Coordinates of C-alpha atoms in Angstrom, one line a residue:
X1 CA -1.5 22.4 32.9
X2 CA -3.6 24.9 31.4
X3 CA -1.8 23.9 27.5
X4 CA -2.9 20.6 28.3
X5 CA -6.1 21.2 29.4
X6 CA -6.5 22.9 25.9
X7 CA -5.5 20.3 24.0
X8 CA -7.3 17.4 25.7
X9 CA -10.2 19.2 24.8
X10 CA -10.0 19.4 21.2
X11 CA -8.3 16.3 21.2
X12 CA -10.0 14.0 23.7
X13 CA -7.2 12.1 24.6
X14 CA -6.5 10.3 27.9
X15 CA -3.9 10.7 30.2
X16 CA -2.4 8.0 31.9
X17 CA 0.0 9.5 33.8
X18 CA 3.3 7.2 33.8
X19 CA 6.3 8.6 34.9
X20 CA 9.6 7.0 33.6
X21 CA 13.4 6.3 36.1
X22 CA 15.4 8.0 33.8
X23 CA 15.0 11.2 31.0
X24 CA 14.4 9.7 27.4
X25 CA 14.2 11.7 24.6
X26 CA 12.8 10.2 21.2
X27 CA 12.7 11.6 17.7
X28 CA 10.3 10.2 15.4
X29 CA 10.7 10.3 11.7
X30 CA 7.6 10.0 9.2
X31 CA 6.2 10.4 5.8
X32 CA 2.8 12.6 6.9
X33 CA 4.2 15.9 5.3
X34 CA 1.1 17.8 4.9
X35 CA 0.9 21.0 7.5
X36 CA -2.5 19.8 8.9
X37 CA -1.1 16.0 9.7
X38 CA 2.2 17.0 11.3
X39 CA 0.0 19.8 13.4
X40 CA -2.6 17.1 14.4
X41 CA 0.6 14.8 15.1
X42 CA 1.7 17.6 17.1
X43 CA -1.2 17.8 19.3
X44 CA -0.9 13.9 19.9
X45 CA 2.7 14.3 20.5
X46 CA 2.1 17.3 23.1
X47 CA -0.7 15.4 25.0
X48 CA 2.1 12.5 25.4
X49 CA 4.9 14.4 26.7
X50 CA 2.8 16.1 29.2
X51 CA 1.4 12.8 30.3
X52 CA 4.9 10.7 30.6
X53 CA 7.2 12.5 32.6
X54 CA 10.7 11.5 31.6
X55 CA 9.6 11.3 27.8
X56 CA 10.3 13.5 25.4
X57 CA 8.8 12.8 21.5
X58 CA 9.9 15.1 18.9
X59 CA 8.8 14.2 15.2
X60 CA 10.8 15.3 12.5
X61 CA 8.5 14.6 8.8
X62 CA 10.3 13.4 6.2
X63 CA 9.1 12.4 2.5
X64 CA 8.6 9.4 0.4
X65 CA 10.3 10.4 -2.4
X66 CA 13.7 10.1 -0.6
X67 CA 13.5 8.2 3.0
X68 CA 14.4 5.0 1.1
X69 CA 17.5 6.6 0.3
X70 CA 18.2 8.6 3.7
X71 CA 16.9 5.8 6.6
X72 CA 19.1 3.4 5.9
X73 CA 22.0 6.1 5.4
X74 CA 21.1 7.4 8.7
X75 CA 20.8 4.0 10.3
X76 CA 24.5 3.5 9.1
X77 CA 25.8 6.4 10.4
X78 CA 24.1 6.0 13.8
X79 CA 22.0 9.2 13.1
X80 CA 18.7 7.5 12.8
X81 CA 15.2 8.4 14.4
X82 CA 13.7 6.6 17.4
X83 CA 10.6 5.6 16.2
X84 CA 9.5 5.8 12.7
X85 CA 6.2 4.8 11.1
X86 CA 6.9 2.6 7.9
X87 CA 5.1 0.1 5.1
X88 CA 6.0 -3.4 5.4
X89 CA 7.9 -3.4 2.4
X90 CA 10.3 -1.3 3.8
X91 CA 10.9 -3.0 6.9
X92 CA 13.7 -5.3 5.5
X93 CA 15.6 -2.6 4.1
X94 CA 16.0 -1.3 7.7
X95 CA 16.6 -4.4 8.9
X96 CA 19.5 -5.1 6.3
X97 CA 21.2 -1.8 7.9
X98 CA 20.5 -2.2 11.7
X99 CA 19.4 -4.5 13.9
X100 CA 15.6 -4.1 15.4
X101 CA 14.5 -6.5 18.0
X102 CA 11.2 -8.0 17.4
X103 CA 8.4 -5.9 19.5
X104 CA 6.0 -9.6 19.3
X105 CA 5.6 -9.3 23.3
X106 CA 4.3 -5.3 22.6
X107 CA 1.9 -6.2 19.5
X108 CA 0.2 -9.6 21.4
X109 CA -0.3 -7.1 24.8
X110 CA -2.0 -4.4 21.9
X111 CA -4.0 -7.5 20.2
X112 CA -5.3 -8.6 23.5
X113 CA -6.3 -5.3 24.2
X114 CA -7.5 -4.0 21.1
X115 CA -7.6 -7.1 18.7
X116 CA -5.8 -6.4 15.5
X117 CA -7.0 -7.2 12.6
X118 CA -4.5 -10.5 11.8
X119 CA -2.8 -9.5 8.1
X120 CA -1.9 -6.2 9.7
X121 CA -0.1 -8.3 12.0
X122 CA 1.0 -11.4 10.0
X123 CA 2.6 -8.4 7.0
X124 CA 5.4 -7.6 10.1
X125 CA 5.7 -11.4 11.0
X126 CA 8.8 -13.2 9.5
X127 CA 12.0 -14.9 10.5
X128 CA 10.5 -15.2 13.9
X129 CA 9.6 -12.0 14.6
X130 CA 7.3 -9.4 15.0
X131 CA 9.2 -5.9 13.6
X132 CA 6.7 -3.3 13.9
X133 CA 3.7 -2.0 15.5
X134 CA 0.5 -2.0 13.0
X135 CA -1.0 1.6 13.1
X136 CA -3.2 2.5 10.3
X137 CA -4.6 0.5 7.4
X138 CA -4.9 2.5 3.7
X139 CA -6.7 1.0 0.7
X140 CA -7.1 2.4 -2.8
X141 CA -10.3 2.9 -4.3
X142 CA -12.4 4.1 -7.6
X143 CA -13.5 8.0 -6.6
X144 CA -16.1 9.5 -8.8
X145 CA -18.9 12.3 -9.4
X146 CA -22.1 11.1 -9.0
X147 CA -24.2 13.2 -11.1
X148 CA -21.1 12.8 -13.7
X149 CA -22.1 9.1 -14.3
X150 CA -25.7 9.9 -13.4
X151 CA -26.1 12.6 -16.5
X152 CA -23.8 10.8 -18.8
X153 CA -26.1 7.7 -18.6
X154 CA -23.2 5.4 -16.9
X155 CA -23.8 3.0 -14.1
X156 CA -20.5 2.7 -11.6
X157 CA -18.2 0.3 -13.4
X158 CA -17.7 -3.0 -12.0
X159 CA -15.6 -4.4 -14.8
X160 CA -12.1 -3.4 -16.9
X161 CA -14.6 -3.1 -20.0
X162 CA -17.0 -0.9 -17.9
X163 CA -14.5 1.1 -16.4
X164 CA -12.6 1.8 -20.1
X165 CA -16.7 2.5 -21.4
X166 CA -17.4 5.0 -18.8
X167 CA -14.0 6.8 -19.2
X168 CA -14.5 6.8 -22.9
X169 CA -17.9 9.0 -21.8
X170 CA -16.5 11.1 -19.5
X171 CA -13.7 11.8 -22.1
X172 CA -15.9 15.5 -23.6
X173 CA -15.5 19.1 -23.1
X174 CA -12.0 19.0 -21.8
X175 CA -12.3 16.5 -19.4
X176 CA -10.4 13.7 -19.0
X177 CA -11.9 10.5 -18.1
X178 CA -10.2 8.5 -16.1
X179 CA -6.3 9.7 -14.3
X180 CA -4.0 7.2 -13.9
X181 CA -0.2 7.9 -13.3
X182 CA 2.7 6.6 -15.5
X183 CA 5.4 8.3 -13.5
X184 CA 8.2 6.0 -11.9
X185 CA 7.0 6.6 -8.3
X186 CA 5.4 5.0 -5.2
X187 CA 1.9 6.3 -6.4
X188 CA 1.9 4.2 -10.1
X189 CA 3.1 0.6 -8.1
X190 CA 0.2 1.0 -6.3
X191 CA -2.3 1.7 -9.4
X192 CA -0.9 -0.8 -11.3
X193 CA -0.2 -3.4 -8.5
X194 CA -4.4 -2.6 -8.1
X195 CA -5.3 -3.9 -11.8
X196 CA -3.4 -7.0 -11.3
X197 CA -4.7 -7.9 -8.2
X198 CA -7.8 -7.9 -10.5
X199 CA -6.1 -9.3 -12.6
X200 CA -5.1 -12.8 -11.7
X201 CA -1.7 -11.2 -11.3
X202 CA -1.3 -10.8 -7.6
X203 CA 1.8 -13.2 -6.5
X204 CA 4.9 -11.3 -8.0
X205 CA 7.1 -14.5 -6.2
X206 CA 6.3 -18.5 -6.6
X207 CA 6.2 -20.4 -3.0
X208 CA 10.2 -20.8 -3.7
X209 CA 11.0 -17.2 -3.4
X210 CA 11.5 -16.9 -7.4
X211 CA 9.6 -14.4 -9.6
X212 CA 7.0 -15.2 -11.6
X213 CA 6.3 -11.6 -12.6
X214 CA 6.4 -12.2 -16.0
X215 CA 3.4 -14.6 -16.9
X216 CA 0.4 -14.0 -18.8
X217 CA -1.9 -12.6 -15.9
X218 CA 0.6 -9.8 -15.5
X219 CA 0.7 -8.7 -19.2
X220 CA -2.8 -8.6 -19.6
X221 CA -3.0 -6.3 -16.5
X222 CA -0.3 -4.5 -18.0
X223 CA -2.0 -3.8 -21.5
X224 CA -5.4 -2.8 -19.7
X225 CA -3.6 -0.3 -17.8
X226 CA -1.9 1.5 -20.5
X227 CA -4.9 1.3 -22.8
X228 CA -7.2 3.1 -19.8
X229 CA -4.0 5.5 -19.2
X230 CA -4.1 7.3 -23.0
X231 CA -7.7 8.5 -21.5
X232 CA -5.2 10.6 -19.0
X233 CA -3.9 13.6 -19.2
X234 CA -0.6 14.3 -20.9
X235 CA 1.7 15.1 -17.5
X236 CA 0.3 12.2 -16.2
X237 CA 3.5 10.5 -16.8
X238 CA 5.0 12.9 -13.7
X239 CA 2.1 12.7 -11.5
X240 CA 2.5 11.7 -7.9
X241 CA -0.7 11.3 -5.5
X242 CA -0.9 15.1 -5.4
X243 CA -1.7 15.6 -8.8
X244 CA -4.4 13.0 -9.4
X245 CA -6.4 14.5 -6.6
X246 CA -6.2 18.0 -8.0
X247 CA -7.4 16.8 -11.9
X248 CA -10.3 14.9 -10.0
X249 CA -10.9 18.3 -7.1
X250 CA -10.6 21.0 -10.4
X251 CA -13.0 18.5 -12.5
X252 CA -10.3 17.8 -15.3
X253 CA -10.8 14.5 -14.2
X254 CA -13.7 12.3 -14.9
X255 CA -12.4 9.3 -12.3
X256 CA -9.4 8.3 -10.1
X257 CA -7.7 5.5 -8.4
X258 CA -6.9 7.3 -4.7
X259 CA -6.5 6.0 -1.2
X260 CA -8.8 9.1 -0.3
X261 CA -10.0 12.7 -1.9
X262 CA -12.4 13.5 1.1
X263 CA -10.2 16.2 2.5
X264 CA -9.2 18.1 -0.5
X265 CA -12.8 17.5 -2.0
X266 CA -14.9 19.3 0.7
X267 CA -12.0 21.8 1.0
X268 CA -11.4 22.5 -2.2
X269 CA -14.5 20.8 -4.4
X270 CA -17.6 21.0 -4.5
X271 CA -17.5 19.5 -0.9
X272 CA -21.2 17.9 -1.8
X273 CA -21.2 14.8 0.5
X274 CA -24.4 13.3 -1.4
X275 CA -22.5 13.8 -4.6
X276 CA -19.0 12.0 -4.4
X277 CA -18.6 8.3 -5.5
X278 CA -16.4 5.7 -3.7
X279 CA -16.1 2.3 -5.2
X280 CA -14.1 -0.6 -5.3
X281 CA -11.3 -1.3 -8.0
X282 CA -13.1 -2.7 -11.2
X283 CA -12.4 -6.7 -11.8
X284 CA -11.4 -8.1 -14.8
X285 CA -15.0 -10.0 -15.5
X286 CA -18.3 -9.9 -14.2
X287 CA -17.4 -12.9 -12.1
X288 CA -14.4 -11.9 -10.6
X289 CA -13.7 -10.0 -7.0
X290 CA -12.9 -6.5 -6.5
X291 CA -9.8 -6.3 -5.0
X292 CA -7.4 -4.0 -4.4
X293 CA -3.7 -2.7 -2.8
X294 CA -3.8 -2.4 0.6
X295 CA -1.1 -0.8 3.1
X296 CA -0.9 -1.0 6.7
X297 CA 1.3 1.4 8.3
X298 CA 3.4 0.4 11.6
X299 CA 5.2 2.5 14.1
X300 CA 9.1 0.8 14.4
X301 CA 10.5 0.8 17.1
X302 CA 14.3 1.5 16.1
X303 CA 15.8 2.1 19.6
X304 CA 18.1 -0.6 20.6
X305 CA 18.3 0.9 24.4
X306 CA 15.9 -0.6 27.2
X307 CA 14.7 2.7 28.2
X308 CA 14.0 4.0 25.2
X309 CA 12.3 1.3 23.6
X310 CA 10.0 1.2 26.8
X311 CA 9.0 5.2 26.1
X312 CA 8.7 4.2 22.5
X313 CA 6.2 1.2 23.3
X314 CA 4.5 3.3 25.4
X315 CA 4.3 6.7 22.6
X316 CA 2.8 3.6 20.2
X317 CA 0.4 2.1 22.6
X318 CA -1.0 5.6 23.7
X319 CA -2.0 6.2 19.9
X320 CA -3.9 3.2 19.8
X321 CA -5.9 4.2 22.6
X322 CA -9.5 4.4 21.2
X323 CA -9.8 8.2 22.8
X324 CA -6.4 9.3 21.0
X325 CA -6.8 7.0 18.3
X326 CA -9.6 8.1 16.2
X327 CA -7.7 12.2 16.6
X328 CA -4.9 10.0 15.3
X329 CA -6.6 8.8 12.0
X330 CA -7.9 11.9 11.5
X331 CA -4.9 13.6 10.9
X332 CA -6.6 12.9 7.6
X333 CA -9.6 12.0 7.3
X334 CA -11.0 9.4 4.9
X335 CA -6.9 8.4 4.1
X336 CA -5.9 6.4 7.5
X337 CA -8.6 3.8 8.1
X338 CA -8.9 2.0 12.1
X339 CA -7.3 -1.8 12.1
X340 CA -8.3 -2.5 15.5
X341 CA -11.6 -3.6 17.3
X342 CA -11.4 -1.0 19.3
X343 CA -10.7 1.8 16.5
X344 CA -13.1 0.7 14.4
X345 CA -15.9 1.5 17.0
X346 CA -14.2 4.3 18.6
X347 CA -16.2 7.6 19.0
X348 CA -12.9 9.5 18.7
X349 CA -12.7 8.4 14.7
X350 CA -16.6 9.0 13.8
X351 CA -17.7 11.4 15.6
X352 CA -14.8 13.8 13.4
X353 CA -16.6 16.6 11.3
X354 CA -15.4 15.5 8.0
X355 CA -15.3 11.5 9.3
X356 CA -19.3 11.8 10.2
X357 CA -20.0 13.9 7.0
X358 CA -18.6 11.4 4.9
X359 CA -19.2 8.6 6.7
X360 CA -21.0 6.4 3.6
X361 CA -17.5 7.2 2.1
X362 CA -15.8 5.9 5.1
X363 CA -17.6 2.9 5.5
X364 CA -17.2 2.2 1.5
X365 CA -13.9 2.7 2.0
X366 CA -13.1 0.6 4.8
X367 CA -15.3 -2.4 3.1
X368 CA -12.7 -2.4 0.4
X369 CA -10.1 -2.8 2.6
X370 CA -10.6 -6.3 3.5
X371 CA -9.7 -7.2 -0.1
X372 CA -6.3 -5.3 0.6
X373 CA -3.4 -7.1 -1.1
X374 CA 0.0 -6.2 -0.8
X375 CA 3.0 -7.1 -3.7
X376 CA 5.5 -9.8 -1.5
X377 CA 2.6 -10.1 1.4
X378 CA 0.1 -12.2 -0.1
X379 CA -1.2 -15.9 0.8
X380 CA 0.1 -15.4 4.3
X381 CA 3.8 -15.4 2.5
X382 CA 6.6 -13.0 3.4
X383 CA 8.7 -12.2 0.2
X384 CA 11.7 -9.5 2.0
X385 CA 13.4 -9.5 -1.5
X386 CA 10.3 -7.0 -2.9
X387 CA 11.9 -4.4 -0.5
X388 CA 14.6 -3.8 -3.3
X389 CA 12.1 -4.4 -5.9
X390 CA 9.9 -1.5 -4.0
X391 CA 12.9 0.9 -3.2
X392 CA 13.4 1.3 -7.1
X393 CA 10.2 1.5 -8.1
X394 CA 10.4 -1.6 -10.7
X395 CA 6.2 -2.0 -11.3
X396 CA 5.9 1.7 -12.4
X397 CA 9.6 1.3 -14.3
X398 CA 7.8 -1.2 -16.1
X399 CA 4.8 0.3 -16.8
X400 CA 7.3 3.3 -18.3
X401 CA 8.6 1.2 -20.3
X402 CA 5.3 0.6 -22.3
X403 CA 3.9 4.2 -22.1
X404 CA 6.9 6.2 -22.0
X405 CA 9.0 4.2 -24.1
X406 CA 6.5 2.4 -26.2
X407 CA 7.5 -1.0 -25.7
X408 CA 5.3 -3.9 -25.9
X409 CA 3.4 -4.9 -22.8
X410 CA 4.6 -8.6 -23.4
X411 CA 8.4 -6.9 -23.6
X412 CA 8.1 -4.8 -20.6
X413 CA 7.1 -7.7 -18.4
X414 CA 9.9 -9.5 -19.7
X415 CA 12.5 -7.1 -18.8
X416 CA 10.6 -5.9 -15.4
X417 CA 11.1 -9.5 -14.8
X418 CA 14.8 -9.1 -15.4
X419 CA 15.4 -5.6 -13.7
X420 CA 13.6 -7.0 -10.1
X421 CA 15.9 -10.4 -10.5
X422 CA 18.7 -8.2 -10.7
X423 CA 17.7 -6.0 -7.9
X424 CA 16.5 -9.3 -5.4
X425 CA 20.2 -10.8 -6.1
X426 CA 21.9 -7.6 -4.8

């Protein structure tokens, strides 16, 4: 009692008490590798299993780089986690392997409760189902050095030609100035899915289900992209999130597209709260919005037994509680943004040291999220064939094409085009 005690403190986290008929033990699997999110996970965990006697939660992290490979091999061989928290676009890859029953009756109890925000929802909802459990919403954004633009005589770009201006500046003294990735990995799909959301280029699929990946609005995205990315730095074209944030923390790096830098900025930076810039992804014109790629996360629900899946709701629905919810987000603070009501205005989420020292970040931030878009989500349209698309990493594959390979942008498309037809059909 006394452990629990303990962490409820630092933690703040309520304790239903619920005690279940039978044991149930439940491993979670996720992608929050980082020492200080699987010990804040920890805590949340803890503060569960003391509360729900019966339940056991156990999380074992895992990485991006190969859960697309090992989930569905563990589904197959019956060796699969419990729970684990996913994208959307990797939802039907899981459920090509195994079968999930829809949690819909879970998410509308959590919406009446805590009111979702509705394409958190609507990116789980197909073929009459609800698959997952939204959980945290992430959105990239433009980070930047105040004084940087400030001294160099550069006002925060709103456009392609701004941004390509302003990193042209930046570009003195060994500085880079502007880091975008060229590697094939999750990281450059999202940086480049972000231009040609600005781009006119945001549907990758026509109403029909067919690709239209290869039009004009995706090759001008394209070419902007791998103009702006000579202004990188050479290993750019191995870079993963990591990296990018280290160029910006260690100044090598003028600007960056990153869901967040808070964390590593104030631990590792300058940590200067008045002096780091968030702002949305530049548009193509003056004229156009500023819009950007947007992920929300979901806990799935993988258990196919009653009991199980009961624990399971009940792990998922104790996270969302706005007293655990906001120690939940924080696991990194500035990356995992609220998508309820209720989180939004939770005290648990602002009133977090780095949260409420950044909080004109956070708020910046979390404005640019409602311009989220997300490649085979958009217009209220569930495309499942992007999961293969995704798994192989077919945006950035294409983008290597041009930088690495030296291809024309008009080429590239063409045969992206051709690789992610290939990869939808089997």
């Amino acid at each position: 009692m006394k452990k629990l005690q303990t962490t409820c403190t630092a933690l703040a986290v309520i304790l239903p008490l619920q005690a279940f008929a039978q044991d149930v033990e439940l491993t979670l699997w996720h992608m929050e590798q980082p020492p200080h999110r699987v010990e804040r996970l920890q805590q949340l965990i803890d503060a569960f299993n003391e509360s729900h006697d019966g339940v056991t939660v156990s999380q074992e992290p895992q990485n991006w780089g190969e859960i697309y490979a090992k989930a569905p091999a563990a589904l197959a061989a019956g060796v699969g986690p419990d729970i684990m928290f996913v994208t959307p676009d990797f939802v039907p890859i899981l459920k090509q392997v195994t079968d999930i029953p829809s949690v819909e009756g879970l998410v509308s109890e959590l919406d009446s409760k805590h009111d979702f925000i509705d394409s958190t929802v609507e990116a789980y909802s197909y073929e009459d189902g609800i698959w997952a459990v939204p959980l945290y919403n992430m959105a990239m954004n433009l980070w930047y050095r105040k004084s940087d633009l400030s001294e160099a005589g550069i006002e925060v770009p709103q456009t392609w030609d701004d941004l390509k201006a302003a990193a042209e500046t930046l570009s003195a003294d060994g500085v880079y100035g502007l880091g975008l990735p060229a590697n094939k990995q999750l990281y450059t799909d999202q940086t480049v899915y972000s231009f040609m959301v600005n781009g006119g280029a945001t549907e990758i699929f026509n109403e029909d289900g067919t690709l239209r990946f290869d039009n004009p609005e995706t090759v001008d995205s394209y070419t902007t992209y791998a103009d702006l990315q000579k202004l990188s730095p050479p290993d750019s074209t191995s870079w993963t999130w990591g990296e990018a944030e280290a160029c910006f923390i260690s100044e090598s790096c003028g600007m960056i597209l990153q869901f967040s830098v808070i964390t590593s900025y104030d631990t590792q930076g300058a940590g200067d709260a008045a002096d780091l810039g968030v702002a949305p992804i530049p548009a193509k014109s003056a004229d156009g919005d500023h819009n950007t790629i947007a992920y929300a996360n979901a806990g799935l629900i993988l258990s196919t037994e009653e009991a199980e899946r009961e624990a399971a709701g009940a792990f998922l629905s104790f996270l969302l509680e706005p007293e655990n919810y906001g120690s939940f987000l924080n696991m990194e603070p500035g990356l995992f943004m609220p998508l309820t009501a209720t989180g939004a205005e939770a005290e648990s989420f602002w009133s977090d040291p780095l949260t409420a020292k950044y909080r004109e970040q956070v708020e910046g931030i979390i404005a640019n999220s409602h311009n989220g878009q997300l490649f085979g989500f958009t217009s209220g349209r569930t495309f499942p064939s992007i999961a293969a698309i995704s798994a192989r990493n077919l945006i950035a594959e294409t983008l290597q094409d041009i930088v690495v390979r030296g291809n024309s942008p008009a080429d590239a498309v063409a045969a992206g085009q051709a690789q992610m037809s290939d990869a939808a059909a089997n």
